Amino acid sequence: MSRTSLDLIKECDNFPWTVHDDDDQAKVNIKDYWSFKVADSDTTLGYMAPWVVKQMSWSNDWDVQEAAKHVILRPASRSPLSKREIRDLAVESQLKEAKKKGAFKVLNGWRNELYPVYGTKRTIELNMERAGSALFGIVTYGVHMVCYVNAGDALRIWVPRRARTKSTYPGMMDNTVAGGISTGEEPLACLVREAEEEASLPADFVRKHAKACGTVSYFHIRDARAGGETGLCQPECQYVYDLELPDSMIPKPDDNEAEDFRLLSIAQVQVAMAAGEFKPNCALVLIDFFVRHGILAPEIEKDYTEIVARLHRSLPFPMA
């Protein structure tokens, strides 16, 4: 099946928008999700699938309220630790115990990498192991960069293919550089690190020439390609960058994340996107690139306004 740009967006941004969506199943899904919260705050920090709540063996640090469908992190004080440090320990202990018991396949991809969980006023309420983030449905952040060559009258894009040994989206096409932002890491610093690790691009060149182009946000429900359990919530915000490369600078794999890099024409990229060869969120970033560079325009795309709006979904949780 050939996918349109709007099809690709809907494939990635596939969590129902409102309880009034036409899809009856969507209404049931929204109604059944549980809210993840911390004590002393009524702010929802993530959505949890009901089977995750049931399958987790909750410790005394948690208040699981079945009638309200709330999972509240409520650990006891542990002087002299701060409130955030106490929360971090409680979440780490909960996830490590679940991993030990083999409760969730997604935890087999444990990274020893922390993601921040923001509350109101852009404060970090707690930090969570990356592998467990989708179990709690928290917002995660990353960087994506499209590297291109200006061939005079046309652009060509450097496209890697993910290693077929990867546990997530094996063998799919990707953006030139992409990666998750850890706690305490700034987007540009993350981009420079990932560019060096994934594409062997010189740090000084990336730091000087990468152009920040805004963000792309979406609310994804994971399928089998993501690895581990399906149906987990994955709301994300990606910081987007462009980088024009000289002909002499050729990206090369340096960390076994990618099989190779190929320099493709816009038409070749669009054909691969329509065939579903790209990782879902990478397709969104490329659509955003096409919009910003005038490749996708209202004169040639009937769904232009909906496409642009859905590239920047407002997520129902506090953001950075």
Coordinates of N, CA, C and O in Angstrom, one line a residue, residues 85 110 145 156 168 220 281:
E85 N 15.2 12.8 44.6 CA 16.1 11.7 44.8 C 15.3 10.5 45.4 O 15.6 9.3 44.9
W110 N 17.3 -2.6 28.9 CA 17.7 -1.7 30.0 C 19.0 -0.9 29.5 O 20.0 -1.5 29.1
M145 N 18.3 14.9 13.1 CA 19.0 15.8 12.2 C 19.0 15.2 10.8 O 19.3 14.0 10.6
R156 N 19.9 16.4 -2.0 CA 20.0 15.0 -1.8 C 20.2 14.7 -0.3 O 20.9 15.5 0.4
T168 N 15.0 -2.6 18.1 CA 13.9 -1.7 17.8 C 14.0 -1.3 16.3 O 15.0 -0.9 15.8
H220 N 2.5 8.5 20.1 CA 2.5 7.2 19.5 C 2.1 6.1 20.4 O 2.4 6.1 21.6
N281 N 8.7 7.8 13.3 CA 8.9 9.2 13.7 C 9.9 9.8 12.7 O 9.9 11.1 12.6

